[in-house]
Structures are given as C-alpha cells and as structure tokens.
Amino acid sequence: MSLKIVRIFLLLILTAGLGEWNKAFAQNIAGDTLKITIKEAEDRFLKNNLSLLAAQYQIDHEKAEIITASLFNNPEIGFENILYNPDTRKFFDMSYDGGQYTGLISQLFQTAGKRNKNIQLAKIGARQAGYEFFDLLRTLKYTLRTNFNKIYFQQASLDVYDQEISSLSTTLAAFKKQYAAGNIAQHELLRIQSQLYALQTEKNELQEDIDAAQYEFKLLIRVDPKVRILPLVGTLQPVKEKLARVPYKLLLDSAYNNRYDLKLAKGNVAYSDLNLRLQQAMAVPDITVSLTYDKYGSTVRDYTGLGINIPLPLFNRNQGAIKQAKIAIQSSKNNLERQQDEMESEIDQSFQAAFRLEKLEESFDPGFKNDFNHLIEEVTKNYQKRNLSLLEFLDFYDSYKTNVVQYNELQMNRMNSLEQLNFVTGTQFFNK
C-alpha cells in the first residue's frame, strides 16, 4: 500500500469521526442509565435525601422542647412512719394511741417569669432548627444543580475525546502495518501514537472529574451507585439569562431577606438576649410552698402546718452565668456583622465573576461551531491534495477537540456562575 493510499484511508476515518461529532449529545452509557431532568432530580432530592430527613427530625426534636418548657414542676409528696415504738413494742405502729407518722406535700413556684422565658427560648430554638434546615437545603440544592451541569457539559466533551481516540486508534493500527511494510516513516507513526496517548490521558482526567460529580449527585438523589446519570437538557444552548435583567440592588436585598444562615445569625442574637434575661431571672429565688401533717410528734396532736421556703441569695446570685450570657450577646452580634460582611462580599464577587463569563460568552460568535466544522472540512480537502503535512493536519484535528472542550467548559462555568448567584442570594433568580 502506497503512502497516498494510507493518507486517503486516514482521511476517510477522520471524516467519519467528524460527522459523528455533529450529532446531538445522546450517547448510551454502559450499564444502567438514569435519564433525568433537573426538575426530576430536585424532586428525588427533596423526597429521598437523608441529610434533609435528619434535619427535619431535628426540627421536630426542637418543637418537643417547647412542650417540655411549658410544663409546670411536679408537686412533691412525702410520708414518714415510726419504725419501732418502744412503748407498744411494735414495728410500724399506726394505731391511734401509739402510732406516729407525718405527711408532706410541696410545690415549687418559679419566679421572675422563668417559665415563660424558657418557653420563648425553646421557640427560638425551634425556629433556629428550621433555619438550619433551609440553609442546608440551599447548600445541597446548589451542589445538586452544579453537579448536574458539570456532568452534562463534561460528558459532552468526553464524547469528543471518544470519537477522536477511536479514529486515531484505528489509524494507528493501520500505520503500524504500513510501517512494518516500510511504506511510511517512523516519525509519522510516533506522532500519531503520541497524540493518542495524550488524548487518552486527558480523557482519563476528565472521566475522573465526571465520576466525582456522578458520585456526589447520586448520593444527593439517593440512587444505586452502579447507575450512570444522563442529564436531559436538550442540545447545548447558550444561557439565556442575562444579569442586566436582575439589578444588583435586588440581589443584595434578596440575600438580606432570604439567606437562612443570616436569619440563623440574627436568631442567635435574639437567643442570647433572652438567655441573659433568663440568667438574671435565675438570680431571683424560687418559692416552695408546703403543707405538713404530724400526728403525734409535735407540740399538739394532729399538727397541721403551712410552710414556705425561699433561698437567700447571699453568695450565689448566678453571677457566672450572667457574665457568660453577656459575652455570648457580644459574640453573636459580632458574628452577625461578620456574616453580613461576608455575604455582601460573596454577592459582589459572584456577580463580577458571572458578569465576566457573560461578556466572554457574548464574545463568541453564535456560528462558531458551524464555522469550525466547515474549516475542518476544508483542512481535510487540503490534506487530501497534499497541501498540508500530516503534522499540520493533526494539529488542526486536535484544535477542533480543544475548542469544543473549551466552549463546553465556558457554558458550564456560565451556568454555574448563575447558580452561585442563586446560592449567595437565597433566591432562584436564574436557571429556573
């Protein structure tokens, strides 16, 4: 076989590969495949995610604390009987003339509104558990959506690698036979072999990224680990959402109103304020009222007495707990200010990043992919006419893969930058 025939053979393989690349992204993945839209994924996530279920149980747990705080202290009852009466020589003598026993019933009454303050603290705790749940939901939903985008766009790029590796593998096998027959130079064989190894290495790195996203995505929606996820979003389309449609001030206001981690920080301030009032109330002594009956052991027979106990706050006035509560107030206020500063910085950074990606995406010619496909066809024709060398042809061949992968990565980053804005504002402004 002459060198000309070998080149024509290579040309036919490459042309077939390029035709495959122009097909829509819908390849079959080995093994069980779950084809799923983002809406279906979110429905599964809300229904099956174990972290969310655990957080819901925590809300119920905190609500039960309200019931506990609302309960009054139980009354206490006591009874004492003579063990041995030496006069009557009886154990546990309960006779009318010789028996002796006493009875006591008491009730603790909390003062200074301690019970109501504990109820209010329990209610704040239940609200805090709710805020933690929704903040967890916000975080996990962001992870779900960004992994969905990553799997989709990187799988589209992986398809390009599969096509190019398949073509080059076939070509390499043919070239090895021709090299053995002495029809081609060794440097041409090594060049294709080097190109193939580079592509396989790049593909493996990309596959590892996809596998990591698949792993996390499957955990979030709780499906069999052996199942492969195939995101369904249609053909690759430029992102339609534009930042100009959502003013920056609206993003900032939405974050202040809808960020549950910020509500959690505000709730911590309220909790600390109320806890200080409770600790100050704890310094006020509670009152214990008791009713006593003594049959024969007091100054009069059938003694009945009404008693009241009040601790004297001479030494322990809850000073330590009050000081700790004051420190907690200042700490929670500082934490709230820090979170507000961080939130504003996050919004600004995320907005600037999304704005840059939007401008970059707008700079791409909408007909870029079609123009590049046409260019590859022209390069193929020139190679067939021997106007290009093998190395030049392979460079153009590789540039096609590089540009498609970069364009997919740009689209993925653009989508995820908008998801980041949704995350930092706590509102689904984009990619609805």
PDB file of N, CA and C in Angstrom, residues 21 153 156-157 160-161 164 199 202 236 364-365 368-373 375-376 394-411:
ATOM      1  N   TRP A  21     -19.376  13.838  15.514  1.00  0.00           N
ATOM      2  CA  TRP A  21     -19.312  14.931  16.491  1.00  0.00           C
ATOM      3  C   TRP A  21     -20.449  15.915  16.318  1.00  0.00           C
ATOM      4  N   PHE A 153     -22.117  18.923  30.697  1.00  0.00           N
ATOM      5  CA  PHE A 153     -21.165  19.565  29.792  1.00  0.00           C
ATOM      6  C   PHE A 153     -19.862  18.764  29.664  1.00  0.00           C
ATOM      7  N   ALA A 156     -20.425  15.872  27.420  1.00  0.00           N
ATOM      8  CA  ALA A 156     -20.393  16.305  26.023  1.00  0.00           C
ATOM      9  C   ALA A 156     -18.962  16.415  25.516  1.00  0.00           C
ATOM     10  N   SER A 157     -18.062  16.913  26.362  1.00  0.00           N
ATOM     11  CA  SER A 157     -16.648  16.995  25.986  1.00  0.00           C
ATOM     12  C   SER A 157     -16.030  15.605  25.889  1.00  0.00           C
ATOM     13  N   VAL A 160     -16.332  13.968  22.562  1.00  0.00           N
ATOM     14  CA  VAL A 160     -15.348  14.388  21.568  1.00  0.00           C
ATOM     15  C   VAL A 160     -14.082  13.549  21.691  1.00  0.00           C
ATOM     16  N   TYR A 161     -13.627  13.346  22.930  1.00  0.00           N
ATOM     17  CA  TYR A 161     -12.445  12.516  23.149  1.00  0.00           C
ATOM     18  C   TYR A 161     -12.674  11.090  22.640  1.00  0.00           C
ATOM     19  N   GLU A 164     -12.379  11.013  18.823  1.00  0.00           N
ATOM     20  CA  GLU A 164     -11.028  11.220  18.324  1.00  0.00           C
ATOM     21  C   GLU A 164     -10.129  10.035  18.662  1.00  0.00           C
ATOM     22  N   LEU A 199      -4.310  12.122  24.263  1.00  0.00           N
ATOM     23  CA  LEU A 199      -5.772  12.159  24.328  1.00  0.00           C
ATOM     24  C   LEU A 199      -6.303  11.214  25.399  1.00  0.00           C
ATOM     25  N   GLU A 202      -5.783  12.819  28.819  1.00  0.00           N
ATOM     26  CA  GLU A 202      -6.746  13.903  29.035  1.00  0.00           C
ATOM     27  C   GLU A 202      -8.145  13.347  29.295  1.00  0.00           C
ATOM     28  N   LEU A 236     -26.997  21.589  23.399  1.00  0.00           N
ATOM     29  CA  LEU A 236     -26.232  22.664  24.030  1.00  0.00           C
ATOM     30  C   LEU A 236     -26.729  24.005  23.527  1.00  0.00           C
ATOM     31  N   PHE A 364     -18.350  35.135  21.912  1.00  0.00           N
ATOM     32  CA  PHE A 364     -18.268  34.015  20.989  1.00  0.00           C
ATOM     33  C   PHE A 364     -19.298  34.179  19.882  1.00  0.00           C
ATOM     34  N   ASP A 365     -18.846  33.955  18.655  1.00  0.00           N
ATOM     35  CA  ASP A 365     -19.733  34.020  17.508  1.00  0.00           C
ATOM     36  C   ASP A 365     -20.732  32.862  17.586  1.00  0.00           C
ATOM     37  N   PHE A 368     -19.934  29.881  15.611  1.00  0.00           N
ATOM     38  CA  PHE A 368     -18.567  29.394  15.802  1.00  0.00           C
ATOM     39  C   PHE A 368     -18.426  27.913  15.482  1.00  0.00           C
ATOM     40  N   LYS A 369     -19.308  27.101  16.025  1.00  0.00           N
ATOM     41  CA  LYS A 369     -19.161  25.658  15.848  1.00  0.00           C
ATOM     42  C   LYS A 369     -19.340  25.258  14.388  1.00  0.00           C
ATOM     43  N   ASN A 370     -20.340  25.854  13.724  1.00  0.00           N
ATOM     44  CA  ASN A 370     -20.548  25.528  12.314  1.00  0.00           C
ATOM     45  C   ASN A 370     -19.364  25.979  11.460  1.00  0.00           C
ATOM     46  N   ASP A 371     -18.846  27.189  11.770  1.00  0.00           N
ATOM     47  CA  ASP A 371     -17.690  27.689  11.025  1.00  0.00           C
ATOM     48  C   ASP A 371     -16.483  26.791  11.223  1.00  0.00           C
ATOM     49  N   PHE A 372     -16.307  26.329  12.441  1.00  0.00           N
ATOM     50  CA  PHE A 372     -15.155  25.476  12.725  1.00  0.00           C
ATOM     51  C   PHE A 372     -15.302  24.123  12.031  1.00  0.00           C
ATOM     52  N   ASN A 373     -16.519  23.606  12.009  1.00  0.00           N
ATOM     53  CA  ASN A 373     -16.748  22.351  11.288  1.00  0.00           C
ATOM     54  C   ASN A 373     -16.424  22.512   9.802  1.00  0.00           C
ATOM     55  N   LEU A 375     -14.330  24.658   8.585  1.00  0.00           N
ATOM     56  CA  LEU A 375     -12.884  24.783   8.478  1.00  0.00           C
ATOM     57  C   LEU A 375     -12.218  23.418   8.475  1.00  0.00           C
ATOM     58  N   ILE A 376     -12.670  22.531   9.326  1.00  0.00           N
ATOM     59  CA  ILE A 376     -12.103  21.186   9.382  1.00  0.00           C
ATOM     60  C   ILE A 376     -12.298  20.471   8.044  1.00  0.00           C
ATOM     61  N   LEU A 394      -2.936  16.956  11.804  1.00  0.00           N
ATOM     62  CA  LEU A 394      -3.249  16.522  13.168  1.00  0.00           C
ATOM     63  C   LEU A 394      -3.393  17.708  14.124  1.00  0.00           C
ATOM     64  N   ASP A 395      -2.636  18.768  13.900  1.00  0.00           N
ATOM     65  CA  ASP A 395      -2.772  19.968  14.731  1.00  0.00           C
ATOM     66  C   ASP A 395      -4.155  20.584  14.577  1.00  0.00           C
ATOM     67  N   PHE A 396      -4.633  20.672  13.330  1.00  0.00           N
ATOM     68  CA  PHE A 396      -5.997  21.167  13.116  1.00  0.00           C
ATOM     69  C   PHE A 396      -7.023  20.224  13.737  1.00  0.00           C
ATOM     70  N   TYR A 397      -6.740  18.952  13.589  1.00  0.00           N
ATOM     71  CA  TYR A 397      -7.620  17.927  14.155  1.00  0.00           C
ATOM     72  C   TYR A 397      -7.724  18.085  15.677  1.00  0.00           C
ATOM     73  N   ASP A 398      -6.579  18.330  16.324  1.00  0.00           N
ATOM     74  CA  ASP A 398      -6.546  18.499  17.771  1.00  0.00           C
ATOM     75  C   ASP A 398      -7.192  19.811  18.198  1.00  0.00           C
ATOM     76  N   SER A 399      -7.028  20.838  17.368  1.00  0.00           N
ATOM     77  CA  SER A 399      -7.607  22.142  17.727  1.00  0.00           C
ATOM     78  C   SER A 399      -9.126  22.088  17.754  1.00  0.00           C
ATOM     79  N   TYR A 400      -9.712  21.232  16.919  1.00  0.00           N
ATOM     80  CA  TYR A 400     -11.167  21.073  16.953  1.00  0.00           C
ATOM     81  C   TYR A 400     -11.612  20.585  18.331  1.00  0.00           C
ATOM     82  N   LYS A 401     -10.927  19.532  18.803  1.00  0.00           N
ATOM     83  CA  LYS A 401     -11.245  18.990  20.131  1.00  0.00           C
ATOM     84  C   LYS A 401     -11.057  20.047  21.213  1.00  0.00           C
ATOM     85  N   THR A 402      -9.946  20.773  21.147  1.00  0.00           N
ATOM     86  CA  THR A 402      -9.643  21.778  22.167  1.00  0.00           C
ATOM     87  C   THR A 402     -10.704  22.863  22.213  1.00  0.00           C
ATOM     88  N   ASN A 403     -11.126  23.347  21.056  1.00  0.00           N
ATOM     89  CA  ASN A 403     -12.112  24.427  21.025  1.00  0.00           C
ATOM     90  C   ASN A 403     -13.489  23.968  21.487  1.00  0.00           C
ATOM     91  N   VAL A 404     -13.884  22.765  21.111  1.00  0.00           N
ATOM     92  CA  VAL A 404     -15.173  22.247  21.577  1.00  0.00           C
ATOM     93  C   VAL A 404     -15.175  22.073  23.092  1.00  0.00           C
ATOM     94  N   VAL A 405     -14.086  21.525  23.640  1.00  0.00           N
ATOM     95  CA  VAL A 405     -13.984  21.330  25.087  1.00  0.00           C
ATOM     96  C   VAL A 405     -14.000  22.672  25.812  1.00  0.00           C
ATOM     97  N   GLN A 406     -13.271  23.642  25.295  1.00  0.00           N
ATOM     98  CA  GLN A 406     -13.247  24.967  25.922  1.00  0.00           C
ATOM     99  C   GLN A 406     -14.617  25.632  25.873  1.00  0.00           C
ATOM    100  N   TYR A 407     -15.312  25.468  24.766  1.00  0.00           N
ATOM    101  CA  TYR A 407     -16.645  26.069  24.653  1.00  0.00           C
ATOM    102  C   TYR A 407     -17.617  25.409  25.637  1.00  0.00           C
ATOM    103  N   ASN A 408     -17.533  24.087  25.772  1.00  0.00           N
ATOM    104  CA  ASN A 408     -18.384  23.398  26.754  1.00  0.00           C
ATOM    105  C   ASN A 408     -18.064  23.854  28.175  1.00  0.00           C
ATOM    106  N   GLU A 409     -16.776  24.023  28.460  1.00  0.00           N
ATOM    107  CA  GLU A 409     -16.367  24.476  29.785  1.00  0.00           C
ATOM    108  C   GLU A 409     -16.869  25.887  30.062  1.00  0.00           C
ATOM    109  N   LEU A 410     -16.833  26.744  29.045  1.00  0.00           N
ATOM    110  CA  LEU A 410     -17.361  28.098  29.201  1.00  0.00           C
ATOM    111  C   LEU A 410     -18.849  28.069  29.524  1.00  0.00           C
ATOM    112  N   GLN A 411     -19.597  27.231  28.811  1.00  0.00           N
ATOM    113  CA  GLN A 411     -21.030  27.131  29.067  1.00  0.00           C
ATOM    114  C   GLN A 411     -21.304  26.602  30.481  1.00  0.00           C
TER     115      GLN A 411
END
